[in-house]
Coordinates of C-alpha atoms in Angstrom, one line a residue:
P1 CA -62.1 -92.4 -138.5
F2 CA -60.8 -89.6 -136.1
T3 CA -57.4 -91.2 -135.1
F4 CA -53.7 -90.7 -134.9
A5 CA -52.9 -94.4 -135.1
G6 CA -50.6 -95.6 -137.8
R7 CA -50.2 -92.2 -139.4
R8 CA -46.4 -91.8 -139.3
H9 CA -43.8 -92.4 -142.0
P10 CA -40.1 -93.1 -141.6
L11 CA -37.2 -91.5 -143.3
V12 CA -35.7 -93.2 -146.5
K13 CA -32.4 -92.9 -148.2
K14 CA -33.6 -90.2 -150.6
D15 CA -34.4 -87.9 -147.7
A16 CA -30.8 -87.6 -146.6
I17 CA -30.0 -85.4 -149.6
P18 CA -32.4 -82.6 -149.0
M19 CA -32.1 -82.8 -145.3
V20 CA -28.4 -82.4 -145.4
L21 CA -28.3 -79.8 -148.1
I22 CA -30.8 -77.4 -146.5
T23 CA -29.0 -77.9 -143.1
L24 CA -25.7 -77.0 -144.6
A25 CA -27.1 -74.0 -146.5
Y26 CA -28.8 -72.6 -143.4
A27 CA -25.9 -73.3 -141.3
F28 CA -23.7 -71.1 -143.6
T29 CA -26.2 -68.1 -143.5
A30 CA -26.7 -68.5 -139.7
F31 CA -23.0 -68.5 -138.7
F32 CA -21.9 -65.8 -141.3
H33 CA -21.1 -62.4 -139.6
L34 CA -22.2 -63.9 -136.2
G35 CA -19.7 -62.1 -133.9
D36 CA -15.9 -61.7 -133.2
L37 CA -14.0 -64.8 -131.8
T38 CA -12.0 -62.4 -129.7
A39 CA -12.7 -60.0 -126.8
P40 CA -10.7 -58.7 -123.9
Q41 CA -10.3 -61.6 -121.4
S42 CA -7.9 -60.3 -118.6
P43 CA -9.9 -58.1 -116.3
W44 CA -8.7 -55.9 -113.5
D45 CA -11.0 -56.0 -110.4
F46 CA -11.7 -52.7 -108.9
G47 CA -14.2 -54.0 -106.5
D48 CA -14.0 -53.1 -102.7
E49 CA -12.9 -49.6 -103.5
Q50 CA -9.8 -50.8 -105.1
Q51 CA -7.4 -48.2 -106.7
A52 CA -4.7 -48.6 -109.2
T53 CA -2.4 -46.2 -111.1
F54 CA -1.2 -46.9 -114.6
V55 CA 1.8 -45.2 -116.2
L56 CA 1.7 -44.8 -120.0
P57 CA 4.8 -45.4 -122.1
E58 CA 4.8 -41.7 -123.0
Q59 CA 2.7 -38.6 -122.6
V60 CA -0.1 -38.3 -125.0
L61 CA -2.9 -35.9 -125.7
V62 CA -6.3 -37.7 -125.2
S63 CA -9.6 -36.7 -126.7
K64 CA -11.7 -39.8 -125.9
M65 CA -11.6 -43.1 -124.4
W66 CA -13.1 -46.5 -124.9
Y67 CA -13.4 -49.1 -122.2
F68 CA -14.6 -52.7 -122.1
S69 CA -16.6 -53.7 -119.1
G70 CA -16.5 -57.1 -117.5
L71 CA -18.5 -58.4 -114.7
G72 CA -19.9 -56.4 -111.9
T73 CA -21.8 -53.1 -111.9
G74 CA -20.7 -49.8 -110.2
K75 CA -18.7 -46.8 -111.3
Y76 CA -15.1 -45.4 -111.4
Q77 CA -13.3 -42.2 -110.5
V78 CA -10.9 -41.5 -113.2
E79 CA -8.0 -39.2 -112.7
I80 CA -5.1 -38.1 -115.0
S81 CA -1.9 -36.5 -114.4
T82 CA 1.2 -35.4 -116.4
D83 CA 3.6 -35.3 -113.4
G84 CA 2.1 -37.7 -110.8
A85 CA 1.5 -34.8 -108.4
N86 CA -1.3 -32.6 -110.0
W87 CA -4.4 -34.5 -110.9
L88 CA -7.6 -33.8 -113.0
S89 CA -10.7 -35.7 -112.3
L90 CA -13.3 -36.8 -114.8
W91 CA -16.7 -35.1 -114.4
Q92 CA -20.1 -35.6 -116.0
R93 CA -21.8 -32.6 -117.6
K94 CA -25.6 -32.5 -117.0
D95 CA -27.0 -29.3 -118.5
D96 CA -30.2 -30.5 -120.2
P97 CA -33.0 -28.3 -118.8
E98 CA -35.6 -30.8 -119.7
D99 CA -33.9 -33.8 -118.2
P100 CA -31.4 -32.9 -115.3
D101 CA -30.2 -36.6 -115.1
E102 CA -29.2 -36.8 -118.7
I103 CA -25.5 -36.9 -119.2
T104 CA -24.6 -34.4 -121.9
G105 CA -20.9 -34.6 -121.8
Y106 CA -17.6 -35.3 -119.9
Y107 CA -14.8 -32.9 -118.9
W108 CA -11.7 -32.8 -116.9
A109 CA -11.4 -30.4 -113.8
D110 CA -9.4 -30.0 -110.7
G111 CA -11.4 -31.9 -108.0
T112 CA -9.7 -30.3 -105.0
G113 CA -12.3 -29.3 -102.4
Y114 CA -15.0 -31.4 -104.0
A115 CA -16.4 -34.8 -103.4
D116 CA -15.0 -37.7 -105.4
S117 CA -16.4 -37.8 -108.9
Y118 CA -17.3 -41.3 -110.0
A119 CA -18.1 -40.2 -113.6
M120 CA -17.3 -43.4 -115.5
T121 CA -20.1 -45.8 -115.3
Q122 CA -20.5 -49.6 -115.5
N123 CA -24.1 -50.2 -115.4
Y124 CA -25.8 -53.6 -116.2
N125 CA -26.6 -52.4 -119.8
Q126 CA -22.8 -51.5 -120.3
L127 CA -21.4 -54.9 -119.7
F128 CA -19.4 -56.9 -122.2
K129 CA -19.5 -54.1 -124.7
W130 CA -17.2 -51.4 -125.8
N131 CA -18.2 -48.0 -124.2
E132 CA -17.2 -44.5 -125.5
I133 CA -16.4 -41.3 -123.4
V134 CA -15.6 -38.2 -125.4
F135 CA -14.0 -35.4 -123.6
D136 CA -15.0 -31.8 -123.9
N137 CA -11.5 -30.5 -123.1
P138 CA -8.8 -33.0 -124.3
Q139 CA -5.9 -33.2 -122.0
Y140 CA -2.3 -34.5 -121.8
V141 CA -2.0 -37.8 -120.0
Y142 CA 0.8 -39.6 -118.6
Y143 CA -0.6 -41.1 -115.5
I144 CA -4.1 -42.7 -115.2
R145 CA -5.5 -43.4 -111.7
I146 CA -8.7 -45.3 -111.4
T147 CA -10.7 -46.0 -108.3
G148 CA -13.6 -48.5 -108.2
Q149 CA -17.0 -48.2 -106.3
A150 CA -18.8 -51.6 -106.8
N151 CA -22.4 -52.2 -106.2
K152 CA -21.3 -55.6 -104.9
S153 CA -17.8 -56.9 -104.3
L154 CA -16.9 -57.5 -108.0
L155 CA -16.1 -54.7 -110.6
E156 CA -14.1 -55.9 -113.5
L157 CA -12.6 -53.5 -116.1
D158 CA -11.2 -55.5 -119.1
E159 CA -9.4 -53.1 -121.4
V160 CA -9.0 -49.4 -122.1
A161 CA -8.2 -47.6 -125.4
L162 CA -7.2 -43.9 -125.8
F163 CA -7.6 -41.6 -128.8
D164 CA -5.8 -38.4 -129.8
E165 CA -7.2 -34.9 -130.8
N166 CA -7.9 -36.4 -134.4
G167 CA -9.8 -39.3 -133.2
D168 CA -7.0 -41.7 -134.1
R169 CA -6.1 -44.7 -131.9
I170 CA -3.2 -44.2 -129.6
W171 CA -1.4 -47.5 -129.7
I172 CA -0.5 -48.7 -126.3
D173 CA 0.4 -52.2 -125.8
D174 CA 1.9 -53.1 -122.5
A175 CA 1.8 -56.7 -121.2
T176 CA 2.5 -55.6 -117.7
N177 CA -0.4 -53.1 -117.7
P178 CA -3.7 -55.0 -117.3
L179 CA -5.9 -52.4 -118.9
F180 CA -3.6 -52.0 -122.0
D181 CA -2.4 -55.5 -122.4
E182 CA -4.8 -56.7 -125.1
A183 CA -4.4 -53.8 -127.5
D184 CA -4.8 -56.0 -130.6
L185 CA -8.3 -56.7 -129.4
V186 CA -9.5 -53.2 -129.6
P187 CA -11.8 -52.9 -132.7
D188 CA -11.8 -50.2 -135.3
T189 CA -15.5 -49.4 -134.6
I190 CA -17.9 -50.4 -131.8
T191 CA -20.6 -52.8 -133.4
F192 CA -22.6 -55.8 -132.5
M193 CA -19.8 -57.9 -133.9
N194 CA -17.7 -56.9 -130.7
S195 CA -20.1 -56.1 -128.1
A196 CA -23.4 -57.2 -126.5
Y197 CA -26.7 -55.9 -127.8
F198 CA -30.3 -55.8 -126.7
D199 CA -30.9 -58.7 -123.9
E200 CA -27.4 -60.0 -124.3
I201 CA -26.5 -57.8 -121.4
Y202 CA -28.5 -60.3 -119.4
H203 CA -28.2 -63.9 -120.4
P204 CA -24.6 -64.2 -121.5
R205 CA -23.5 -62.4 -118.3
T206 CA -25.5 -65.0 -116.2
A207 CA -24.0 -67.8 -118.3
Y208 CA -20.6 -66.5 -117.5
E209 CA -21.4 -66.1 -113.8
H210 CA -22.6 -69.8 -113.6
L211 CA -19.1 -70.8 -115.1
R212 CA -17.3 -68.7 -112.5
N213 CA -19.6 -69.8 -109.6
I214 CA -20.9 -66.2 -109.0
E215 CA -24.3 -65.4 -107.8
P216 CA -26.2 -64.6 -110.9
Y217 CA -27.6 -61.2 -111.8
E218 CA -30.4 -62.2 -114.2
I219 CA -32.8 -64.4 -112.4
S220 CA -36.0 -63.6 -114.2
H221 CA -35.9 -67.0 -116.1
P222 CA -35.1 -70.7 -115.0
P223 CA -31.3 -71.4 -115.2
L224 CA -31.0 -74.2 -117.8
G225 CA -31.1 -72.1 -120.8
K226 CA -28.1 -70.0 -119.5
L227 CA -26.3 -73.2 -118.7
I228 CA -26.6 -74.4 -122.1
M229 CA -25.3 -71.1 -123.5
S230 CA -22.4 -71.3 -121.0
I231 CA -21.1 -74.3 -123.1
G232 CA -20.2 -71.9 -125.9
I233 CA -18.6 -69.5 -123.5
A234 CA -16.5 -72.4 -122.1
L235 CA -15.4 -73.3 -125.7
F236 CA -14.7 -70.0 -127.2
G237 CA -14.3 -67.6 -124.2
M238 CA -16.5 -64.7 -123.2
T239 CA -16.8 -63.4 -126.6
P240 CA -19.6 -62.4 -128.9
F241 CA -19.1 -65.6 -131.0
G242 CA -18.8 -67.6 -127.8
W243 CA -22.1 -66.4 -126.1
R244 CA -24.1 -66.7 -129.4
F245 CA -22.7 -70.1 -130.6
M246 CA -25.0 -72.5 -128.7
G247 CA -28.1 -70.6 -129.8
T248 CA -27.0 -70.5 -133.5
L249 CA -25.9 -74.2 -133.4
L250 CA -29.2 -75.4 -132.1
G251 CA -31.0 -73.1 -134.5
V252 CA -29.2 -75.2 -137.2
V253 CA -30.1 -78.6 -135.4
M254 CA -33.8 -77.5 -135.6
V255 CA -33.7 -77.8 -139.5
P256 CA -33.1 -81.6 -139.8
L257 CA -35.4 -82.2 -136.7
L258 CA -38.2 -80.4 -138.5
Y259 CA -37.5 -82.4 -141.7
L260 CA -37.8 -85.6 -139.6
F261 CA -41.1 -84.4 -138.0
L262 CA -42.6 -83.4 -141.4
K263 CA -41.8 -86.7 -143.0
N264 CA -43.2 -88.4 -140.1
L265 CA -46.5 -86.5 -140.3
F266 CA -47.0 -86.3 -144.1
G267 CA -44.8 -89.1 -145.7
R268 CA -43.8 -87.0 -148.6
T269 CA -40.2 -86.0 -149.3
S270 CA -41.3 -82.9 -151.2
I271 CA -43.4 -81.7 -148.6
A272 CA -40.9 -82.3 -145.9
T273 CA -38.3 -80.5 -148.0
C274 CA -40.5 -77.5 -148.6
G275 CA -41.6 -77.2 -145.0
T276 CA -38.0 -77.4 -143.8
I277 CA -36.9 -74.6 -146.3
L278 CA -39.7 -72.5 -144.8
L279 CA -38.1 -72.7 -141.4
A280 CA -34.6 -72.3 -142.9
V281 CA -35.8 -69.1 -144.5
D282 CA -37.9 -67.6 -141.8
F283 CA -36.6 -64.3 -140.7
M284 CA -37.3 -64.6 -136.9
H285 CA -35.7 -68.1 -136.8
L286 CA -32.5 -66.7 -138.1
T287 CA -32.3 -63.4 -136.1
Q288 CA -33.6 -65.0 -132.9
T289 CA -31.2 -68.0 -132.9
R290 CA -28.4 -65.6 -133.5
L291 CA -29.3 -63.5 -130.4
A292 CA -27.9 -64.8 -127.3
T293 CA -31.1 -65.1 -125.4
I294 CA -33.0 -68.4 -124.2
D295 CA -35.8 -68.1 -126.7
T296 CA -33.9 -70.5 -129.1
Y297 CA -33.9 -73.3 -126.4
A298 CA -37.7 -72.9 -125.8
F299 CA -38.4 -73.4 -129.5
L300 CA -36.1 -76.4 -129.8
F301 CA -37.6 -78.2 -126.8
I302 CA -41.1 -77.4 -127.9
L303 CA -40.3 -78.9 -131.3
L304 CA -38.9 -82.0 -129.6
M305 CA -41.7 -82.5 -127.0
Y306 CA -44.4 -82.2 -129.7
Y307 CA -42.5 -84.6 -132.1
F308 CA -42.2 -87.3 -129.5
M309 CA -45.8 -86.8 -128.4
Y310 CA -46.9 -87.4 -132.0
R311 CA -44.6 -90.6 -132.1
Y312 CA -46.6 -91.9 -129.1
L313 CA -50.1 -90.8 -130.6
S314 CA -49.4 -92.3 -133.9
L315 CA -48.6 -95.8 -132.5
P316 CA -51.0 -98.4 -133.7
D317 CA -54.1 -99.1 -131.6
G318 CA -53.3 -101.7 -129.0
A319 CA -49.5 -100.9 -129.0
S320 CA -47.9 -102.5 -126.0
F321 CA -46.7 -100.4 -122.9
K322 CA -43.2 -101.0 -123.9
Q323 CA -43.8 -99.4 -127.3
C324 CA -45.4 -96.4 -125.7
A325 CA -42.9 -95.9 -122.9
L326 CA -40.0 -94.5 -124.9
P327 CA -41.8 -91.7 -126.9
L328 CA -43.6 -90.7 -123.8
F329 CA -40.6 -90.5 -121.8
L330 CA -38.6 -88.3 -124.4
S331 CA -41.7 -86.1 -124.7
G332 CA -41.8 -85.6 -120.9
L333 CA -37.9 -85.3 -120.8
F334 CA -37.8 -82.5 -123.4
W335 CA -40.9 -80.9 -121.8
G336 CA -38.9 -80.8 -118.6
I337 CA -35.6 -79.5 -119.9
G338 CA -37.6 -76.7 -121.8
A339 CA -39.5 -75.6 -118.7
A340 CA -36.2 -75.4 -116.9
S341 CA -35.0 -73.1 -119.7
K342 CA -38.0 -70.7 -120.1
W343 CA -41.5 -70.6 -118.7
T344 CA -43.1 -70.2 -122.2
V345 CA -42.5 -73.9 -122.6
I346 CA -45.0 -74.4 -120.0
Y347 CA -47.6 -72.9 -122.4
G348 CA -46.8 -75.6 -124.8
C349 CA -47.4 -78.3 -122.2
T350 CA -51.1 -77.3 -122.0
G351 CA -51.2 -78.4 -125.5
L352 CA -49.4 -81.7 -124.8
V353 CA -52.0 -82.4 -122.0
V354 CA -54.9 -81.9 -124.4
L355 CA -53.3 -84.0 -127.2
Y356 CA -52.2 -86.6 -124.5
F357 CA -55.9 -87.2 -123.2
V358 CA -57.5 -86.9 -126.7
G359 CA -55.0 -89.6 -127.8
L360 CA -55.6 -91.7 -124.6
V361 CA -59.5 -91.6 -125.2
L362 CA -58.9 -92.6 -128.9
K363 CA -56.5 -95.4 -128.2
L364 CA -59.0 -96.9 -125.6
R365 CA -62.1 -96.3 -127.9
H366 CA -60.2 -98.1 -130.8
W367 CA -58.6 -100.8 -128.9
P368 CA -58.5 -104.1 -130.9
E369 CA -61.2 -106.6 -129.7
E370 CA -58.9 -109.5 -129.5
T371 CA -56.7 -107.9 -126.8
R372 CA -59.5 -106.0 -125.0
H373 CA -58.8 -107.7 -121.7
E374 CA -55.4 -106.1 -121.6
R375 CA -56.8 -102.5 -121.9
V376 CA -57.3 -101.9 -118.1
A377 CA -53.8 -103.0 -117.2
W378 CA -52.3 -101.0 -119.9
T379 CA -54.2 -97.9 -119.0
V380 CA -52.9 -98.2 -115.4
K381 CA -49.4 -98.5 -116.6
I382 CA -49.6 -95.7 -119.0
L383 CA -51.1 -93.3 -116.5
A384 CA -48.6 -94.1 -113.9
W385 CA -45.7 -93.8 -116.4
S386 CA -47.0 -90.4 -117.6
V387 CA -47.1 -89.1 -114.0
L388 CA -43.5 -90.1 -113.7
V389 CA -42.2 -88.8 -117.1
F390 CA -44.5 -85.6 -117.2
A391 CA -44.6 -84.5 -113.6
L392 CA -41.8 -86.1 -111.4
I393 CA -39.0 -86.4 -113.7
P394 CA -39.4 -82.7 -115.1
A395 CA -39.8 -81.5 -111.4
V396 CA -36.3 -83.1 -110.6
I397 CA -34.9 -81.6 -113.8
Y398 CA -36.2 -78.2 -112.8
T399 CA -34.9 -78.4 -109.3
L400 CA -31.6 -79.6 -110.4
S401 CA -31.2 -76.7 -112.8
Y402 CA -30.8 -74.6 -109.7
L403 CA -27.5 -76.1 -108.6
P404 CA -25.6 -73.1 -109.8
Y405 CA -27.6 -70.9 -107.4
A406 CA -26.9 -73.3 -104.6
S407 CA -23.2 -73.6 -105.5
A408 CA -22.8 -69.8 -105.6
S409 CA -24.5 -69.6 -102.1
G410 CA -22.0 -72.1 -100.8
D411 CA -24.6 -74.6 -99.7
L412 CA -25.2 -77.6 -101.9
S413 CA -27.6 -79.4 -99.6
L414 CA -31.0 -80.5 -100.8
Q415 CA -32.8 -78.3 -98.4
N416 CA -30.9 -75.2 -99.7
L417 CA -31.3 -76.3 -103.4
I418 CA -35.1 -76.5 -103.0
K419 CA -35.1 -73.2 -101.1
E420 CA -33.1 -71.5 -103.9
M421 CA -35.5 -72.9 -106.5
W422 CA -38.6 -71.9 -104.6
E423 CA -37.5 -68.5 -103.8
N424 CA -36.7 -67.8 -107.4
Q425 CA -40.3 -68.9 -108.5
K426 CA -41.7 -66.3 -106.3
Y427 CA -39.4 -63.7 -107.7
M428 CA -40.1 -64.6 -111.3
L429 CA -43.8 -64.5 -110.7
S430 CA -43.5 -61.1 -109.1
Y431 CA -41.0 -59.8 -111.8
H432 CA -43.0 -60.9 -115.1
S433 CA -46.3 -59.5 -113.6
G434 CA -44.4 -56.3 -113.0
V435 CA -42.9 -55.7 -116.4
V436 CA -45.2 -52.9 -117.6
D437 CA -42.8 -50.2 -118.8
T438 CA -43.3 -48.8 -122.4
H439 CA -41.0 -49.8 -125.2
P440 CA -40.9 -48.3 -128.6
Y441 CA -40.9 -51.7 -130.3
S442 CA -43.2 -53.5 -128.0
S443 CA -46.3 -55.1 -129.7
R444 CA -49.4 -57.1 -128.7
W445 CA -50.4 -60.6 -129.7
Y446 CA -52.8 -59.6 -132.4
E447 CA -49.9 -57.5 -134.0
W448 CA -47.8 -60.6 -134.1
L449 CA -50.3 -62.3 -136.3
V450 CA -49.7 -60.0 -139.3
N451 CA -46.1 -58.7 -138.7
A452 CA -47.4 -55.3 -137.7
R453 CA -44.5 -54.4 -135.4
P454 CA -41.0 -55.9 -135.8
I455 CA -38.7 -55.4 -132.9
L456 CA -35.5 -53.6 -133.9
Y457 CA -32.5 -55.1 -132.1
Y458 CA -29.7 -53.0 -133.5
M459 CA -29.2 -49.8 -135.4
D460 CA -26.0 -47.8 -136.5
N461 CA -26.5 -44.8 -138.7
S462 CA -23.0 -43.4 -137.9
V463 CA -21.9 -43.2 -141.6
E464 CA -24.1 -41.1 -143.9
G465 CA -25.9 -42.8 -146.8
V466 CA -25.7 -46.2 -145.3
T467 CA -27.1 -48.0 -142.1
T468 CA -26.7 -51.2 -140.4
R469 CA -29.6 -52.7 -138.4
F470 CA -31.5 -55.9 -137.8
A471 CA -35.0 -56.8 -136.5
A472 CA -36.9 -59.8 -135.5
F473 CA -40.1 -60.5 -137.4
L474 CA -41.5 -63.4 -139.6
N475 CA -40.9 -64.1 -143.2
P476 CA -44.2 -62.8 -144.7
V477 CA -44.9 -66.0 -146.5
V478 CA -44.8 -67.9 -143.2
C479 CA -46.5 -65.3 -141.2
W480 CA -49.4 -64.5 -143.6
G481 CA -49.6 -67.8 -145.4
G482 CA -49.2 -69.7 -142.1
L483 CA -52.1 -67.8 -140.6
V484 CA -54.4 -68.7 -143.5
A485 CA -53.2 -72.1 -143.3
I486 CA -53.9 -72.3 -139.5
L487 CA -57.6 -71.2 -140.3
S488 CA -57.9 -73.7 -143.0
T489 CA -56.5 -76.5 -140.9
A490 CA -58.9 -75.6 -138.1
V491 CA -61.8 -76.1 -140.6
Q492 CA -60.5 -79.6 -141.4
I493 CA -60.6 -80.8 -137.9
I494 CA -64.4 -80.8 -138.4
R495 CA -64.8 -81.2 -142.0
R496 CA -62.4 -84.1 -142.5
R497 CA -62.3 -85.3 -138.8
S498 CA -58.6 -84.9 -139.0
A499 CA -56.6 -85.7 -135.8
V500 CA -53.4 -84.4 -137.5
A501 CA -55.1 -81.1 -138.2
L502 CA -56.1 -81.1 -134.3
F503 CA -52.5 -81.7 -133.4
I504 CA -51.3 -78.7 -135.2
V505 CA -54.1 -76.2 -134.2
V506 CA -53.9 -77.2 -130.5
G507 CA -50.1 -76.8 -130.6
Y508 CA -50.5 -73.3 -132.2
L509 CA -53.2 -72.1 -129.7
A510 CA -51.3 -73.4 -126.7
Q511 CA -48.5 -71.0 -127.6
L512 CA -50.7 -68.1 -128.5
V513 CA -53.7 -68.0 -126.3
P514 CA -51.9 -67.4 -123.0
W515 CA -50.7 -64.2 -124.4
F516 CA -54.3 -62.9 -124.6
F517 CA -54.4 -62.8 -120.9
I518 CA -50.9 -61.5 -120.0
G519 CA -50.8 -57.8 -119.2
R520 CA -47.0 -57.4 -119.0
I521 CA -45.1 -55.7 -122.0
T522 CA -44.7 -58.1 -124.9
F523 CA -42.6 -58.3 -128.1
A524 CA -42.8 -59.9 -131.4
Y525 CA -40.3 -62.5 -130.5
H526 CA -42.9 -64.0 -128.0
Y527 CA -44.5 -65.4 -131.2
F528 CA -41.4 -67.3 -132.2
P529 CA -42.6 -70.8 -131.0
S530 CA -45.7 -70.4 -133.1
V531 CA -43.6 -70.4 -136.2
L532 CA -43.3 -74.2 -135.8
F533 CA -47.0 -74.6 -136.0
L534 CA -47.5 -72.0 -138.9
I535 CA -45.1 -74.3 -140.8
L536 CA -46.9 -77.5 -139.9
A537 CA -50.2 -75.8 -141.0
L538 CA -48.7 -74.8 -144.4
C539 CA -47.3 -78.4 -144.9
Y540 CA -50.8 -79.7 -143.8
V541 CA -52.4 -77.6 -146.6
F542 CA -49.9 -79.0 -149.1
H543 CA -50.7 -82.5 -147.9
T544 CA -54.4 -82.0 -148.4
L545 CA -53.8 -80.8 -151.9
A546 CA -51.6 -83.7 -152.6
E547 CA -54.3 -86.1 -151.7
R548 CA -56.2 -84.6 -154.7
E549 CA -53.2 -84.6 -157.1
N550 CA -55.3 -86.1 -159.9
M551 CA -57.4 -83.0 -159.9
I552 CA -55.0 -80.2 -158.6
R553 CA -51.5 -79.4 -159.7
W554 CA -50.4 -78.9 -156.1
K555 CA -46.7 -79.2 -156.4
G556 CA -46.5 -76.0 -158.5
A557 CA -48.2 -74.1 -155.8
M558 CA -46.1 -75.5 -153.1
Y559 CA -42.9 -74.7 -154.9
A560 CA -44.1 -71.2 -155.6
V561 CA -44.8 -70.6 -152.0
T562 CA -41.5 -71.9 -150.9
G563 CA -39.6 -70.1 -153.7
G564 CA -41.3 -66.9 -152.7
A565 CA -40.3 -67.2 -149.1
T566 CA -36.8 -68.0 -150.2
A567 CA -36.5 -64.9 -152.4
L568 CA -37.8 -62.7 -149.5
Y569 CA -35.1 -64.3 -147.3
A570 CA -32.5 -63.2 -149.8
L571 CA -34.1 -59.7 -150.1
F572 CA -34.2 -59.0 -146.4
Y573 CA -31.1 -60.9 -145.4
P574 CA -29.0 -57.8 -144.7
V575 CA -31.6 -56.7 -142.0
L576 CA -31.5 -60.1 -140.5
V577 CA -27.8 -60.4 -139.8
G578 CA -26.5 -56.8 -139.7
I579 CA -25.0 -56.2 -143.2
T580 CA -24.5 -52.6 -143.9
Y581 CA -26.6 -51.4 -146.8
P582 CA -27.6 -48.1 -148.5
S583 CA -30.3 -46.2 -146.7
W584 CA -32.4 -46.0 -149.8
Y585 CA -32.5 -49.9 -150.0
G586 CA -34.3 -49.9 -146.7
S587 CA -36.6 -46.9 -147.4
Y588 CA -37.8 -48.0 -150.9
I589 CA -37.3 -51.9 -150.9
L590 CA -37.8 -53.1 -147.3
K591 CA -40.0 -50.7 -145.6
W592 CA -43.3 -52.3 -146.8
F593 CA -45.3 -50.7 -143.9
P594 CA -44.6 -47.4 -141.7
A595 CA -44.1 -49.5 -138.5
W596 CA -41.3 -51.6 -140.2
P597 CA -38.0 -50.0 -138.9
F598 CA -35.9 -49.9 -142.2

């Protein structure tokens, strides 16, 4: 019969070994080369037109300067002097005839008679990273005078490093000078290990602002994901490792959770093991959870809300309200937490709704005859409870997630909290509908299905013959094999009247179909939550083959698929975590298609 009831299987002792080993192995590969544990932490605030003069220990010839930007956007007027009386100002050179706004260089010149030159910028895309300025005409420096011009009140500069005419670092370590007091934290080179990259210019900054009770800059997503991210920053400081920690940790947590889910679904340790390995070796799962954005949290909460929905659906027909209440509550709880982290989780809720009502109809249709008189009362309780756990409690969670907004505004009243929440909903709707700018690595939903256009997050070609880069795309086995498995699973809904197949396909379509109608610019990482259902579909195919094990040697095929995915993980690992590799390796080994950026 077409039913979910009774189709779940608990963990047993032998499950502990593969679950733990896969989790530990993945954790090692995930945390390896994640980011520096140190970064400048003692900023000087140049907001409100603040000016400060810094005296170096000795006069030095300076050819370039690095600076690490903290919170706040704006610009600086930088002046230098050798005697404290005669000053040169830093100016921008703009001599590109095709783009008059393009900065082509920086130079020192006497600013007497000219307006102030705020040539050193601190834009939103320069925060929490090392920035470099190379001077066309190196000068001797003894005094440095910096004047800030903030877009708002805050403009924090964390550290400055100077370099001589040979490009060698001039060691200045002065504990009394706030811009040169953390000289040991200046890196040898500027890389993703010590600086923010891609959307890390948004989300870690907002997480840090929440910790400091500052009005957030990035408000294009709900706050809870950034609040989770702020835990890592609170533990390890505003450092690359700190702002990436929670996403990577929860990426590791997904591994045993998926094992639990797969064992519940299919009851076989071998299938749960192989399916969990497929997640652990998926390219996008690794790259995306190591990037300090909120997509990790969306994936995690989608996994959890579907897992607990399945726990409810698979209860025996006629199960008491008490038995049903907890899995429904947990499914609704994680849906609420997920929605308060990123709107894409709301897409997943459409799948939950479909499965919930399909399950409700099936439970009522197959209700045991001997307790049929209890059916009406049970239905009333379940519906009332569902309204509470899937609507009211998530609404409360969502609203409470805006407490940092209300706190930063100085008014924690319920009225202001609701106002802050509501105003942000209007802004987010307007913002996402207006994101139509072009991007070299954007892609549409039909390209995601076949890995047509990975998104390149980082690239460094500064050393000839080698390159460092990493991109977000799926393991080809998961991507292509999973797509075939989804199609096969969809057929089994009708052919075998399989409720489990329906569960998987509905979940997949709930994450994918909304993107058919979204006109804003999109990227491959928007397909990330679908990875869960691609793996579930692959495991469903393994399961259907296992049911015919007397006729089919299914385990060999399953192990071959899993082994192939693992081999590809090892092959592509350098372009998933940013390990420097010879350029020929990318060109001849990894660049399978012209659009793959290797």
